[in-house]
């Protein structure tokens, strides 16, 4: 297995396949590298090296019982990039991982990365006093965390339809079940603490970001409202922003073909500029 040991002694698992320009994939809250399986196959066939990390407490990585704050999660990504000596890499994230990526670039710089793509990103700020009306407030966060801690399987089942919009997107019951099963592999402590980890203000970090960025958001996202993608794109100079009509939060699955086409176009355009 592909593993490395972080600076705080945690062993993390990652998938690494293919040859060529590297793409580093980072999954959403509760998900692991398995979320990117189809993307890795697709981009490997197009001459890229594809790497996807299991966040600590998720998948095959260690569950150390600590380190679920944004700084440490960002350091994990940076240390993987250093371990593999990635150069001219592309980073592709979904949901919560956009915040981890922004913090990684703020703490460690952009020297290893050429461009980034954020799918359904988190809000620029969840901090009270700087939070926009459409981003989750602290009281709502506390209610969600309590429900997750009390009965995670029930909470996942109750939110699956909004996440995938299966009746409209053709997502099968089997894929919904597969996603839930992947999440149930994760540490409950990791899930709870990572859910809270995004409650930060990253507006200054976003404004200072200096690499080409693609943001894709769906206008039927019930988890991270579309206004978040719009606000994030407005903060990062030169961002290319794409809004998908009818797309839910799980658009990485429901709109796979369109996303890979848009990412490939973005890579080609920014490489030529």
Coordinates of C-alpha atoms in Angstrom, one line a residue:
X1 CA 0.0 0.0 0.0
X2 CA 1.0 3.6 -0.6
X3 CA 1.5 5.2 2.8
X4 CA 3.6 8.0 4.4
X5 CA 4.1 9.2 7.9
X6 CA 3.2 12.8 8.7
X7 CA 5.3 15.1 10.9
X8 CA 3.0 14.3 13.9
X9 CA 3.5 10.6 13.4
X10 CA 0.3 9.7 11.7
X11 CA 0.3 7.1 8.9
X12 CA -1.8 8.2 6.0
X13 CA -2.9 6.1 3.0
X14 CA -3.0 7.5 -0.6
X15 CA -3.7 6.1 -4.0
X16 CA -1.1 6.9 -6.7
X17 CA -1.4 5.7 -10.3
X18 CA -0.4 6.8 -13.8
X19 CA 2.4 8.9 -15.2
X20 CA 2.7 12.5 -16.3
X21 CA 1.7 15.8 -14.8
X22 CA 0.3 15.1 -11.3
X23 CA -3.2 15.7 -10.1
X24 CA -3.8 15.7 -6.4
X25 CA -7.5 14.9 -5.4
X26 CA -8.9 15.9 -2.0
X27 CA -12.4 14.6 -1.1
X28 CA -15.3 16.2 0.7
X29 CA -16.1 16.0 4.4
X30 CA -16.6 12.3 5.4
X31 CA -15.4 10.9 2.1
X32 CA -12.1 9.3 1.2
X33 CA -10.0 8.6 -1.9
X34 CA -12.7 6.2 -3.2
X35 CA -14.8 9.2 -4.2
X36 CA -12.2 9.9 -7.0
X37 CA -11.9 6.5 -8.5
X38 CA -13.7 7.3 -11.8
X39 CA -11.7 10.6 -12.1
X40 CA -8.4 8.8 -11.6
X41 CA -9.2 6.3 -14.3
X42 CA -10.3 9.1 -16.6
X43 CA -7.2 11.3 -16.1
X44 CA -4.7 8.4 -16.1
X45 CA -6.0 7.5 -19.6
X46 CA -5.2 11.1 -20.6
X47 CA -1.6 11.0 -19.5
X48 CA -1.8 12.3 -15.9
X49 CA -0.5 10.9 -12.7
X50 CA -3.4 10.8 -10.2
X51 CA -3.0 10.9 -6.4
X52 CA -5.8 10.8 -3.8
X53 CA -5.4 11.0 -0.1
X54 CA -7.5 9.3 2.7
X55 CA -7.9 12.1 5.3
X56 CA -6.8 11.1 8.8
X57 CA -9.6 9.1 10.4
X58 CA -11.0 8.1 7.0
X59 CA -10.6 5.1 4.8
X60 CA -7.3 3.3 5.2
X61 CA -5.5 6.1 7.0
X62 CA -4.7 6.0 10.7
X63 CA -7.3 7.4 13.2
X64 CA -4.9 9.1 15.7
X65 CA -7.7 10.7 17.7
X66 CA -6.3 14.2 17.1
X67 CA -5.3 16.6 14.3
X68 CA -8.8 17.2 12.8
X69 CA -8.3 21.0 12.7
X70 CA -7.9 22.8 9.4
X71 CA -4.2 23.6 9.9
X72 CA -3.2 20.0 10.5
X73 CA -5.4 18.7 7.7
X74 CA -3.8 21.3 5.4
X75 CA -0.3 20.2 6.5
X76 CA -1.2 16.6 5.8
X77 CA -1.9 17.5 2.1
X78 CA 1.3 19.6 1.9
X79 CA 3.4 16.8 3.4
X80 CA 2.0 14.3 0.9
X81 CA 3.0 16.7 -1.9
X82 CA 6.4 17.0 -0.4
X83 CA 6.7 13.3 0.2
X84 CA 6.0 12.6 -3.5
X85 CA 8.0 15.7 -4.6
X86 CA 5.1 16.9 -6.7
X87 CA 5.9 19.6 -9.3
X88 CA 3.5 21.6 -11.5
X89 CA 0.6 19.8 -9.9
X90 CA -3.1 20.3 -10.3
X91 CA -5.2 20.1 -7.1
X92 CA -8.9 19.2 -7.5
X93 CA -11.2 19.4 -4.4
X94 CA -14.8 18.8 -3.5
X95 CA -16.6 20.7 -0.7
X96 CA -14.7 20.9 2.6
X97 CA -11.4 20.0 0.9
X98 CA -11.4 23.4 -0.8
X99 CA -10.8 25.0 2.6
X100 CA -8.0 22.5 3.3
X101 CA -6.5 23.4 0.0
X102 CA -6.7 27.1 0.5
X103 CA -5.1 26.7 4.0
X104 CA -2.4 24.5 2.5
X105 CA -1.5 27.1 -0.1
X106 CA -1.5 29.8 2.5
X107 CA 0.7 27.9 4.9
X108 CA 3.1 26.3 2.5
X109 CA 2.9 28.3 -0.7
X110 CA 2.0 27.5 -4.3
X111 CA 5.4 26.4 -5.6
X112 CA 4.4 22.8 -6.1
X113 CA 1.0 23.6 -7.7
X114 CA 0.2 25.1 -11.1
X115 CA -3.6 25.4 -10.8
X116 CA -6.6 24.3 -8.8
X117 CA -10.3 23.3 -9.4
X118 CA -12.8 23.6 -6.6
X119 CA -16.1 21.6 -6.9
X120 CA -19.0 22.9 -4.7
X121 CA -16.6 24.7 -2.3
X122 CA -17.2 25.8 1.3
X123 CA -18.0 29.4 2.1
X124 CA -15.2 32.0 2.4
X125 CA -16.2 32.5 6.0
X126 CA -18.4 30.7 8.6
X127 CA -17.1 32.8 11.5
X128 CA -19.8 34.7 13.4
X129 CA -19.7 38.3 12.5
X130 CA -18.2 37.7 9.1
X131 CA -20.6 34.9 8.0
X132 CA -22.8 35.6 5.0
X133 CA -26.6 34.9 5.6
X134 CA -26.5 31.8 3.4
X135 CA -23.5 30.1 5.2
X136 CA -24.3 27.7 8.1
X137 CA -24.4 29.5 11.5
X138 CA -23.1 28.0 14.7
X139 CA -26.5 26.9 16.0
X140 CA -27.3 25.0 12.8
X141 CA -23.8 23.5 13.0
X142 CA -24.4 22.3 16.5
X143 CA -27.7 20.7 15.6
X144 CA -26.1 18.8 12.7
X145 CA -23.2 17.6 14.8
X146 CA -25.6 16.4 17.5
X147 CA -27.6 14.5 14.9
X148 CA -24.4 13.0 13.4
X149 CA -23.2 11.9 16.8
X150 CA -26.6 10.5 17.8
X151 CA -27.4 8.4 14.7
X152 CA -25.0 8.7 11.8
X153 CA -26.6 6.1 9.6
X154 CA -30.0 7.8 9.9
X155 CA -28.6 11.2 9.3
X156 CA -26.9 10.0 6.2
X157 CA -30.0 8.3 4.9
X158 CA -32.1 11.4 5.5
X159 CA -29.7 13.7 3.6
X160 CA -28.9 11.4 0.7
X161 CA -31.7 12.6 -1.6
X162 CA -30.7 16.2 -1.3
X163 CA -27.0 15.3 -1.8
X164 CA -27.6 13.4 -5.1
X165 CA -31.1 14.3 -6.3
X166 CA -31.5 10.7 -7.5
X167 CA -34.9 11.2 -9.1
X168 CA -33.5 14.0 -11.3
X169 CA -29.9 12.9 -11.9
X170 CA -30.3 9.1 -12.3
X171 CA -28.1 8.2 -9.3
X172 CA -28.8 4.6 -8.5
X173 CA -29.7 3.4 -5.0
X174 CA -26.6 1.2 -5.1
X175 CA -24.4 4.2 -5.5
X176 CA -26.1 6.0 -2.7
X177 CA -25.6 2.9 -0.5
X178 CA -21.9 2.7 -1.6
X179 CA -21.4 6.3 -0.5
X180 CA -23.0 5.8 2.8
X181 CA -20.9 2.7 3.4
X182 CA -17.7 4.6 2.7
X183 CA -18.7 7.3 5.2
X184 CA -19.5 4.7 7.8
X185 CA -15.9 3.5 7.6
X186 CA -14.7 6.8 9.0
X187 CA -14.1 7.6 12.6
X188 CA -17.0 9.3 14.3
X189 CA -14.7 11.6 16.1
X190 CA -13.0 12.5 12.8
X191 CA -16.4 13.2 11.3
X192 CA -17.6 15.4 14.1
X193 CA -14.4 17.4 14.5
X194 CA -13.9 17.8 10.7
X195 CA -17.5 19.0 10.4
X196 CA -16.6 21.8 12.8
X197 CA -13.2 22.5 11.3
X198 CA -14.5 24.6 8.4
X199 CA -15.9 27.2 10.8
X200 CA -13.2 29.7 10.0
X201 CA -12.7 33.0 8.1
X202 CA -10.6 32.4 4.9
X203 CA -11.4 35.5 3.0
X204 CA -7.9 37.0 3.4
X205 CA -6.3 33.6 2.3
X206 CA -8.5 33.5 -0.7
X207 CA -7.8 37.1 -1.7
X208 CA -4.1 36.3 -1.6
X209 CA -4.3 33.1 -3.7
X210 CA -2.1 33.4 -6.7
X211 CA -2.7 30.5 -9.1
X212 CA -5.3 29.9 -11.8
X213 CA -8.6 28.7 -10.2
X214 CA -11.7 27.0 -11.6
X215 CA -14.8 27.0 -9.4
X216 CA -17.8 24.8 -10.3
X217 CA -21.0 24.9 -8.2
X218 CA -24.5 23.6 -8.7
X219 CA -27.6 25.8 -8.2
X220 CA -29.4 23.0 -6.3
X221 CA -26.7 22.4 -3.8
X222 CA -28.5 21.9 -0.4
X223 CA -25.3 21.3 1.6
X224 CA -23.1 24.3 0.5
X225 CA -25.4 26.8 -1.2
X226 CA -24.4 28.1 -4.6
X227 CA -23.8 31.6 -3.3
X228 CA -20.7 30.2 -1.7
X229 CA -19.1 29.4 -5.0
X230 CA -20.0 32.8 -6.3
X231 CA -18.5 34.6 -3.3
X232 CA -15.4 32.5 -3.4
X233 CA -14.8 33.2 -7.1
X234 CA -15.3 36.9 -6.6
X235 CA -12.5 36.9 -4.0
X236 CA -9.8 35.2 -6.1
X237 CA -8.7 37.4 -9.0
X238 CA -9.1 35.8 -12.4
X239 CA -11.1 32.8 -11.3
X240 CA -13.1 31.0 -13.9
X241 CA -16.6 30.3 -12.4
X242 CA -19.0 27.8 -13.8
X243 CA -22.5 27.3 -12.4
X244 CA -24.4 24.1 -13.3
X245 CA -28.2 24.4 -13.5
X246 CA -29.9 21.6 -11.5
X247 CA -26.7 20.2 -10.0
X248 CA -26.7 19.1 -6.4
X249 CA -23.8 19.0 -3.9
X250 CA -22.8 15.5 -5.1
X251 CA -22.2 16.9 -8.6
X252 CA -18.8 15.2 -8.7
X253 CA -20.9 12.0 -9.4
X254 CA -24.0 13.3 -11.0
X255 CA -22.2 15.6 -13.5
X256 CA -19.0 13.6 -14.0
X257 CA -18.8 13.9 -17.8
X258 CA -19.4 17.7 -17.8
X259 CA -16.9 18.3 -15.0
X260 CA -14.1 16.4 -16.6
X261 CA -14.6 18.2 -19.9
X262 CA -14.6 21.6 -18.1
X263 CA -11.5 20.7 -16.1
X264 CA -9.7 19.5 -19.2
X265 CA -10.6 22.8 -21.0
X266 CA -9.4 24.8 -18.0
X267 CA -6.1 22.9 -17.9
X268 CA -5.5 23.4 -21.6
X269 CA -6.4 27.1 -21.4
X270 CA -4.2 27.9 -18.4
X271 CA -1.3 25.9 -19.7
X272 CA -1.3 27.8 -22.9
X273 CA -1.6 31.2 -21.3

